[in-house]
Amino acid sequence: MAHGQQQLAKVFVELADTLVADFDVIDFLHLLTERCAGLLGVDAVGILLTDQRDHLQLVAASTQKAKDLELFQLQSEQGPCLDCFATGQPVLCADLSAEPQRWPVFAAGAAEAGFVAVHALPMRLRDQVIGALNLFSATPGGLGEDTTDLGQAFADIATIGLLSERAAREQDLLSQQLQIALNTRIIIEQAKGTLAERHGLSMDQAFITLRVYARNNNRKLADVALAVIDNHPNVADLSHPQRTQP
Amino acid sequence: MVGFVLLSLSRTTSRSIGDMLRGAHMPGFGLLEVVGGVMPSMGGFSRAERVWALIAEQAAAGGGAVSAAYVCGACVMATGTDGAVLSLATSSGGRAVAHATDEVAASLDDLQFTLGEGPCVDAFAGGGPVLVGDVDSAEAAVRWPVYAPAARAAGARAVFAFPLQAGAIRVGILEMYRAAAGSLSGEQLSDALAFSFAALSVVLTPSHPPPAGAEPAQGHLSLDGLGEGRAQVYQATGMVAVQLGSGLAEALVRLRARAFTSGLPLAEIARLVVDRELRFSPDHGGG
């Protein structure tokens, strides 16, 4: 248990370290999904945010399968994460096959992606729900109370990361942060396409290239993405993607 | 903010962070109403559909095709504001007003361009909406010392500026004003966002009209977000920009034009590009 607590402290310190001024919110949320999966012992984690126009958008996922399933859930308009967002309450399902009628379309999609247990935790700001943190497991089983609390802590940290303290107090800043985060996702997709075309990469390779380059050069993912789109000289060394890939 | 988070984390209790978020230690929140729902509301129509219907209604009443003017008109009605102005960035770095519903709206835009400060300037630079429930507040005076009193003198007490953007494509600003102070409600904010996306779609419409018999929906820019097909639209935009040696906005216009002329949905055109089954060349105008 002492080891577990040490791990926990390490992850929280790592996440807090990224919350410096002018940090990269998308990169932060990606890191959070990966660390959350590792610490909670689930197979994948995803984060959905409201676009303030009646829909949720995927902003981060720890694995490709989780990303696919989240998108599938958004498309089919049913699933635990949507229920969680709609109600603002945790939605826990230890075994999807035990209650096939709850979300028939989603359950089938989850089974195909190899997940049988799904837990969705709300990202809340007082009476407002801005998104959901979703935990996916390949084996059936509920979350213990401690694990659920820890998962909720991750959801809360994601919310903090997204909203500055000022944004939490002011309507315009809250809306601004949400819209900027969602638009940053689009910039990254555009940069993936740009890079993929320039260097004959797949979209996944293009994303890894961007992310590794941003990390190695201590730059924000969004800034690197914009520089790639503008073909800016300060990302000229990205023209040899094989060197920057892990 | 950061210091407070670190303090909370060093105690490592999830509840202290959760309590903070739920406002236990942060009195005086002035928040949105609960933001959005998940399902399309209003009798089975999505917000985007409802917004397009309002714009089409205005256009039909005015006897014209969908344009910036009708976007502004419908937006004012839906958001309970008194006027709106749609201004576009020009290639030379200036701004051009596509439409203003009235003199106050026009002068608000003009003011900011002249002064170089104001909600529009910030929204365009920052990439997010800038919402000012009262330009006469102390905060607004600090943020825009010259603009704030000038806006009030021009007849606006509340101002809401939304960038017209899709990722790195940022083409202009849709701005609304109210003669009296007052923030947008959550619903009004959601509608205003939907109108800013509709305005973007109108601005990025291919200049060549679609051929007779083409379904308008074929080139319809679904800007609702990043569903699977939509992510591919943005990826394809980046790819086509490289193929054309153009900017992203032109690439997106060409993709939409191809959707119109081929009769395929935009998402399908995008898939073909991403799968490298379709390329664009600079030689063929109009896609």
XYZ file of C-alpha atoms in Angstrom:
533
model
C 0.000 0.000 0.000
C 2.911 2.292 0.799
C 4.171 1.612 -2.690
C 0.755 2.468 -4.102
C 0.673 5.749 -2.253
C 4.122 6.599 -3.493
C 2.950 5.963 -7.047
C -0.087 8.112 -6.439
C 1.964 10.994 -5.087
C 4.341 10.716 -8.035
C 1.528 10.904 -10.574
C -0.126 13.858 -8.870
C 3.167 15.715 -8.679
C 3.812 14.963 -12.350
C 0.363 16.273 -13.307
C 0.714 19.326 -11.074
C 4.073 20.033 -12.683
C 2.401 20.326 -16.064
C -0.089 22.854 -14.694
C 2.324 25.709 -15.122
C 1.279 28.957 -16.701
C 0.440 28.620 -20.378
C 0.467 24.824 -20.316
C -0.818 22.631 -23.127
C -4.277 21.477 -22.122
C -4.598 18.684 -24.690
C -1.209 17.251 -23.798
C -2.143 17.480 -20.130
C -5.384 15.566 -20.669
C -3.595 12.879 -22.696
C -1.052 12.411 -19.942
C -3.837 12.290 -17.385
C -5.700 9.501 -19.233
C -2.509 7.430 -19.412
C -1.587 7.902 -15.760
C -5.160 7.355 -14.628
C -5.333 4.024 -16.474
C -2.062 2.888 -14.941
C -2.898 3.907 -11.409
C -6.470 2.625 -11.346
C -5.579 -0.641 -13.047
C -8.080 -0.207 -15.875
C -7.268 -0.912 -19.508
C -8.138 2.435 -21.017
C -9.355 5.899 -20.117
C -11.061 8.549 -22.221
C -12.259 12.114 -21.658
C -15.320 13.710 -23.256
C -16.120 17.434 -23.014
C -19.238 19.422 -23.810
C -19.022 21.676 -26.871
C -21.758 23.862 -25.331
C -23.885 23.123 -28.383
C -25.619 19.960 -27.150
C -22.868 17.506 -27.991
C -19.915 15.917 -26.316
C -16.528 15.776 -28.013
C -13.634 13.410 -27.460
C -10.566 15.315 -26.298
C -8.234 12.582 -25.055
C -7.978 8.798 -24.835
C -5.194 6.589 -23.521
C -5.513 4.010 -26.319
C -6.766 3.853 -29.892
C -9.449 1.306 -28.913
C -10.810 3.605 -26.234
C -10.810 6.455 -28.737
C -12.750 4.360 -31.266
C -15.275 3.263 -28.646
C -15.791 6.816 -27.378
C -16.448 8.004 -30.921
C -18.785 5.076 -31.480
C -20.637 5.996 -28.317
C -20.997 9.601 -29.452
C -22.235 8.487 -32.846
C -24.754 5.988 -31.520
C -25.877 8.540 -28.925
C -26.097 6.049 -26.077
C -23.787 4.736 -23.398
C -22.642 5.195 -19.830
C -20.583 8.322 -20.533
C -23.552 10.112 -22.084
C -25.742 9.102 -19.142
C -23.078 10.320 -16.748
C -22.899 13.675 -18.490
C -26.682 14.012 -18.646
C -27.186 13.236 -14.957
C -23.942 14.537 -13.479
C -23.687 11.311 -11.495
C -21.190 8.446 -11.726
C -22.436 5.617 -13.945
C -20.880 2.286 -13.046
C -21.255 -0.943 -14.961
C -19.165 -3.877 -13.744
C -20.281 -6.204 -16.532
C -21.984 -5.018 -19.683
C -23.055 -8.563 -20.592
C -25.052 -8.798 -17.339
C -27.347 -5.968 -18.443
C -27.414 -6.080 -22.244
C -30.583 -3.999 -22.510
C -29.158 -0.953 -20.745
C -27.214 0.268 -23.813
C -27.650 -2.436 -26.464
C -25.763 -0.648 -29.254
C -22.952 0.559 -27.029
C -22.555 -2.860 -25.350
C -22.041 -4.485 -28.742
C -19.476 -1.861 -29.717
C -17.681 -2.258 -26.402
C -17.564 -6.038 -26.793
C -16.055 -5.612 -30.241
C -13.393 -3.299 -28.819
C -12.696 -5.857 -26.081
C -14.168 -3.999 -23.105
C -16.698 -5.519 -20.700
C -16.698 -3.118 -17.753
C -17.234 0.620 -18.107
C -17.307 3.335 -15.480
C -18.046 6.973 -16.175
C -17.273 9.752 -13.703
C -18.580 13.303 -14.072
C -16.357 16.327 -14.574
C -18.250 18.775 -12.427
C -17.994 22.396 -11.555
C -20.596 23.080 -8.899
C -23.992 22.522 -10.504
C -22.500 22.334 -13.930
C -21.259 19.261 -15.795
C -18.600 19.974 -18.389
C -17.687 16.415 -19.376
C -16.950 12.880 -18.224
C -13.926 10.738 -17.457
C -14.473 7.183 -18.683
C -12.760 4.009 -17.510
C -12.752 0.888 -19.672
C -11.794 -2.628 -18.538
C -11.316 -5.822 -20.509
C -12.349 -7.937 -17.536
C -15.612 -7.689 -15.602
C -15.547 -6.170 -12.146
C -16.687 -3.210 -10.135
C -14.483 -0.462 -8.807
C -13.902 -0.434 -5.079
C -14.949 2.675 -3.194
C -11.344 3.836 -2.883
C -10.736 3.339 -6.574
C -13.912 5.211 -7.455
C -12.805 8.090 -5.228
C -9.406 8.107 -6.879
C -11.030 8.073 -10.312
C -13.181 11.015 -9.272
C -10.024 12.812 -8.126
C -8.616 12.365 -11.621
C -11.852 13.741 -13.087
C -11.582 16.728 -10.750
C -7.951 17.328 -11.694
C -8.909 17.195 -15.358
C -11.524 19.854 -14.636
C -9.009 22.005 -12.789
C -6.539 21.646 -15.613
C -9.133 22.770 -18.074
C -10.453 25.727 -16.188
C -8.338 28.271 -14.526
C -9.547 29.531 -11.186
C -10.654 32.706 -12.922
C -12.540 30.731 -15.523
C -14.404 28.996 -12.745
C -15.711 32.359 -11.610
C -16.447 33.970 -14.917
C -18.760 32.825 -17.632
C -16.754 34.181 -20.529
C -13.529 32.544 -19.457
C -15.162 29.167 -18.907
C -16.655 29.233 -22.381
C -13.372 30.477 -23.787
C -11.350 27.656 -22.246
C -13.771 24.991 -23.454
C -13.902 26.334 -26.993
C -10.154 26.820 -27.194
C -9.558 23.250 -25.986
C -11.944 21.858 -28.591
C -10.488 24.028 -31.338
C -7.000 22.892 -30.395
C -8.101 19.325 -31.110
C -9.071 20.443 -34.621
C -5.721 22.218 -35.125
C -3.964 18.980 -34.203
C -6.057 17.011 -36.733
C -5.182 19.558 -39.429
C -1.492 19.353 -38.520
C -1.625 15.527 -38.634
C -2.981 15.746 -42.176
C -0.351 18.311 -43.171
C 2.495 16.234 -41.763
C 1.106 12.957 -43.128
C 0.973 14.429 -46.636
C 4.410 16.023 -46.481
C 6.188 12.911 -45.292
C 3.985 10.034 -46.382
C 3.017 9.076 -42.836
C -0.116 7.469 -41.458
C -2.271 9.677 -39.217
C -1.096 7.771 -36.131
C 2.559 8.177 -37.127
C 1.936 11.856 -37.739
C 0.433 12.297 -34.267
C 3.292 10.437 -32.575
C 5.773 12.562 -34.495
C 4.086 15.766 -33.366
C 3.807 14.673 -29.777
C 7.361 13.370 -29.454
C 8.726 16.493 -31.101
C 6.745 18.732 -28.744
C 7.972 16.776 -25.706
C 11.603 16.619 -26.808
C 11.681 20.323 -27.532
C 9.631 21.264 -24.498
C 7.017 22.993 -26.612
C 3.237 22.957 -26.558
C 1.622 20.435 -28.847
C -0.723 23.121 -30.181
C 2.193 25.454 -30.985
C 4.056 22.711 -32.821
C 0.853 21.850 -34.704
C 0.393 25.480 -35.784
C 4.038 25.753 -36.816
C 3.667 22.587 -38.920
C 0.560 23.984 -40.618
C 2.401 27.241 -41.371
C 5.505 25.308 -42.462
C 7.400 27.524 -40.061
C 11.217 27.327 -40.139
C 11.356 26.670 -36.405
C 9.998 23.167 -36.967
C 12.295 22.518 -39.939
C 13.892 19.603 -38.105
C 10.502 17.912 -38.107
C 11.170 17.241 -41.774
C 12.985 14.070 -40.710
C 10.227 12.397 -38.773
C 12.062 9.088 -38.489
C 14.595 10.795 -36.209
C 11.978 12.028 -33.822
C 9.977 8.861 -33.605
C 10.520 6.692 -30.529
C -4.449 29.069 -9.208
C -1.376 26.905 -9.659
C -0.219 27.486 -6.124
C -3.600 26.472 -4.807
C -3.624 23.282 -6.836
C -0.208 22.302 -5.618
C -1.314 22.903 -2.055
C -4.368 20.727 -2.553
C -2.380 17.999 -4.214
C 0.234 17.908 -1.524
C -2.506 16.895 0.869
C -3.591 14.347 -1.692
C -7.171 14.063 -0.725
C -9.542 13.899 -3.605
C -12.216 15.558 -1.529
C -10.443 18.852 -1.015
C -10.084 19.215 -4.770
C -13.619 18.076 -5.333
C -14.934 20.478 -2.748
C -13.098 23.316 -4.372
C -14.654 22.464 -7.724
C -18.059 22.263 -6.184
C -17.513 25.723 -4.894
C -17.201 25.118 -1.179
C -14.288 27.551 -0.993
C -15.120 29.757 -3.902
C -18.102 31.945 -3.227
C -19.454 34.392 -5.736
C -19.454 32.200 -8.813
C -21.355 33.678 -11.687
C -21.745 30.643 -13.846
C -23.493 29.461 -16.924
C -26.592 27.468 -16.502
C -25.983 23.776 -16.971
C -24.264 23.614 -20.322
C -25.963 21.734 -23.109
C -27.668 18.394 -23.058
C -26.489 15.334 -24.872
C -29.351 14.614 -27.164
C -30.686 16.874 -29.874
C -33.532 18.817 -28.384
C -36.447 20.800 -29.738
C -38.703 18.205 -31.288
C -35.968 16.017 -32.737
C -34.092 18.834 -34.467
C -30.537 19.452 -33.485
C -29.400 22.939 -32.572
C -27.479 23.224 -35.840
C -30.582 22.267 -37.825
C -32.696 24.759 -35.939
C -30.146 27.505 -36.524
C -29.981 26.755 -40.257
C -33.793 26.774 -40.407
C -33.871 30.226 -38.778
C -31.330 31.546 -41.271
C -33.247 30.025 -44.206
C -36.456 31.565 -42.872
C -34.851 35.005 -42.798
C -33.443 34.491 -46.290
C -36.851 33.413 -47.626
C -38.536 36.423 -46.039
C -35.898 38.704 -47.535
C -36.162 37.001 -50.906
C -32.469 36.222 -51.196
C -29.957 33.414 -50.918
C -28.391 32.596 -47.552
C -25.847 35.319 -46.803
C -24.022 37.080 -44.000
C -26.970 39.460 -43.628
C -29.440 36.691 -42.886
C -27.022 34.955 -40.521
C -26.728 38.202 -38.544
C -30.474 38.820 -38.589
C -31.406 35.342 -37.400
C -28.653 35.413 -34.795
C -29.967 38.635 -33.247
C -33.445 37.136 -32.953
C -32.275 33.844 -31.442
C -29.833 35.295 -28.948
C -32.028 38.132 -27.668
C -29.507 40.776 -28.639
C -30.024 44.138 -30.332
C -27.646 43.906 -33.233
C -24.824 41.916 -34.823
C -21.900 42.468 -37.122
C -19.951 39.916 -39.143
C -16.474 41.070 -40.022
C -13.873 39.170 -42.000
C -10.097 39.247 -41.917
C -8.648 40.357 -45.243
C -5.486 38.927 -46.754
C -3.698 42.215 -46.157
C -4.267 41.920 -42.414
C -7.157 44.351 -42.305
C -10.828 43.736 -41.725
C -13.888 44.036 -43.903
C -17.437 44.167 -42.640
C -19.526 41.529 -44.399
C -22.685 42.766 -42.750
C -23.859 44.893 -39.824
C -27.501 44.892 -38.762
C -27.410 48.547 -37.649
C -25.245 51.598 -37.060
C -24.288 50.664 -33.506
C -23.046 47.239 -34.593
C -21.086 48.766 -37.463
C -19.467 51.377 -35.255
C -18.518 48.753 -32.633
C -16.515 46.868 -35.232
C -15.013 50.046 -36.638
C -13.984 51.220 -33.169
C -12.003 48.104 -32.390
C -10.211 48.080 -35.671
C -9.295 51.718 -35.215
C -8.291 51.394 -31.552
C -6.656 47.989 -31.847
C -8.357 46.763 -28.683
C -11.674 45.245 -27.695
C -13.500 41.909 -27.425
C -13.284 41.233 -31.180
C -9.546 41.817 -31.196
C -9.122 39.456 -28.241
C -11.468 36.809 -29.646
C -9.637 36.804 -32.956
C -6.230 36.608 -31.307
C -7.160 34.079 -28.636
C -9.444 31.728 -30.510
C -12.281 31.658 -27.996
C -15.417 33.701 -27.402
C -15.126 36.908 -25.389
C -18.329 37.690 -23.484
C -18.795 41.043 -21.787
C -22.054 41.387 -19.906
C -21.303 45.001 -19.063
C -18.714 47.190 -20.767
C -19.217 49.685 -17.956
C -17.721 47.325 -15.363
C -14.422 47.990 -13.641
C -12.962 44.874 -15.177
C -13.813 45.947 -18.725
C -12.338 49.380 -18.034
C -9.060 47.788 -16.999
C -8.986 45.387 -19.901
C -9.957 47.882 -22.639
C -9.392 51.381 -21.251
C -10.101 53.154 -24.541
C -12.604 50.809 -26.121
C -14.906 50.284 -23.110
C -16.091 53.892 -22.718
C -16.202 54.339 -26.495
C -18.446 51.260 -26.886
C -20.787 52.603 -24.256
C -20.879 55.983 -25.951
C -21.688 54.227 -29.229
C -24.753 52.659 -27.602
C -23.615 49.196 -26.455
C -23.557 48.011 -22.842
C -23.047 44.263 -23.445
C -20.850 42.810 -26.188
C -20.268 39.194 -27.252
C -17.580 38.290 -29.778
C -17.191 34.841 -31.370
C -14.334 33.839 -33.674
C -15.286 32.190 -36.968
C -12.868 29.302 -36.878
C -12.188 25.646 -37.486
C -8.828 24.754 -36.013
C -6.131 26.914 -37.560
C -8.640 28.372 -40.024
C -9.761 31.687 -38.533
C -11.577 33.963 -40.930
C -13.407 36.590 -38.915
C -15.638 37.490 -36.008
C -19.354 37.418 -35.320
C -20.167 40.044 -32.715
C -23.464 40.785 -30.994
C -24.357 43.661 -28.715
C -27.063 44.690 -26.288
C -28.035 48.266 -25.498
C -28.602 47.234 -21.868
C -26.187 45.318 -19.651
C -26.794 41.594 -19.347
C -24.967 38.313 -19.972
C -26.099 35.659 -22.427
C -28.028 32.789 -20.864
C -26.622 29.278 -21.370
C -29.128 28.669 -24.172
C -28.318 31.966 -25.851
C -24.604 31.238 -25.613
C -25.107 27.818 -27.222
C -27.137 29.404 -30.013
C -24.547 32.123 -30.532
C -21.835 29.465 -30.885
C -23.989 27.585 -33.399
C -24.489 30.804 -35.378
C -20.763 31.465 -35.441
C -20.266 28.007 -36.980
C -23.049 28.671 -39.483
C -21.388 31.976 -40.384
C -18.091 30.182 -40.939
C -19.815 27.725 -43.216
C -21.376 30.567 -45.241
C -18.027 32.358 -45.525
C -16.251 29.186 -46.660
C -18.820 28.309 -49.310
C -17.352 27.594 -52.747
C -17.756 30.607 -54.998
C -19.023 28.470 -57.874
C -22.647 27.626 -57.289
C -23.459 23.937 -57.081
C -24.714 22.367 -60.313
C -28.429 21.952 -60.835
C -29.742 18.945 -58.990
C -26.963 18.904 -56.385
C -28.155 18.292 -52.856
C -27.244 21.286 -50.692
C -26.369 18.897 -47.891
C -23.559 17.384 -49.935
C -21.232 20.276 -49.343
C -22.677 21.114 -45.989
C -19.913 21.754 -43.570
C -20.678 19.715 -40.534
C -18.782 21.742 -38.014
C -20.381 20.169 -35.026
C -17.157 18.709 -33.831
C -14.798 15.820 -34.041
C -16.791 12.707 -34.740
C -14.989 10.071 -36.727
C -15.875 11.465 -40.165
C -15.257 15.024 -39.002
C -11.750 14.350 -37.735
C -11.015 13.009 -41.221
C -12.389 16.203 -42.776
C -9.832 18.199 -40.798
C -7.024 15.732 -41.558
C -7.938 15.845 -45.258
C -7.912 19.654 -45.118
C -4.278 19.546 -43.980
C -3.382 17.034 -46.708
C -5.113 18.965 -49.500
C -3.453 22.229 -48.410
C -0.070 20.550 -48.975
C -1.228 19.130 -52.325
C -2.417 22.557 -53.473
C 0.348 24.551 -51.839
C -2.476 26.635 -50.365
C -3.819 27.642 -46.987
C -6.202 25.450 -45.015
C -9.238 27.619 -45.753
C -8.808 27.228 -49.507
C -8.246 23.494 -49.073
C -11.501 23.189 -47.132
C -13.391 25.181 -49.763
C -11.991 22.865 -52.468
C -13.030 19.780 -50.504
C -16.561 21.133 -50.176
C -16.671 22.049 -53.855
C -15.669 18.484 -54.711
C -18.445 17.174 -52.499
C -20.926 19.363 -54.383
C -19.748 18.376 -57.859
C -19.291 14.670 -57.160
C -22.517 14.216 -55.230
C -20.655 12.481 -52.392
C -20.876 13.561 -48.741
C -17.998 15.682 -47.483
C -17.010 12.968 -44.993
C -16.681 10.460 -47.847
C -14.504 12.826 -49.908
C -12.350 13.311 -46.816
C -12.033 9.544 -46.323
C -10.867 9.112 -49.913
C -8.212 11.797 -49.390
C -7.007 10.328 -46.093
C -6.893 6.847 -47.658
C -4.855 8.392 -50.508
C -7.376 7.388 -53.121
C -8.073 10.987 -54.126
C -5.634 13.834 -54.699
C -6.191 17.483 -55.547
C -4.034 19.428 -57.954
C -3.605 23.205 -58.143
C -4.487 23.154 -61.864
C -8.158 22.366 -61.627
C -10.190 25.263 -60.308
C -13.262 24.592 -58.262
C -12.148 21.118 -57.163
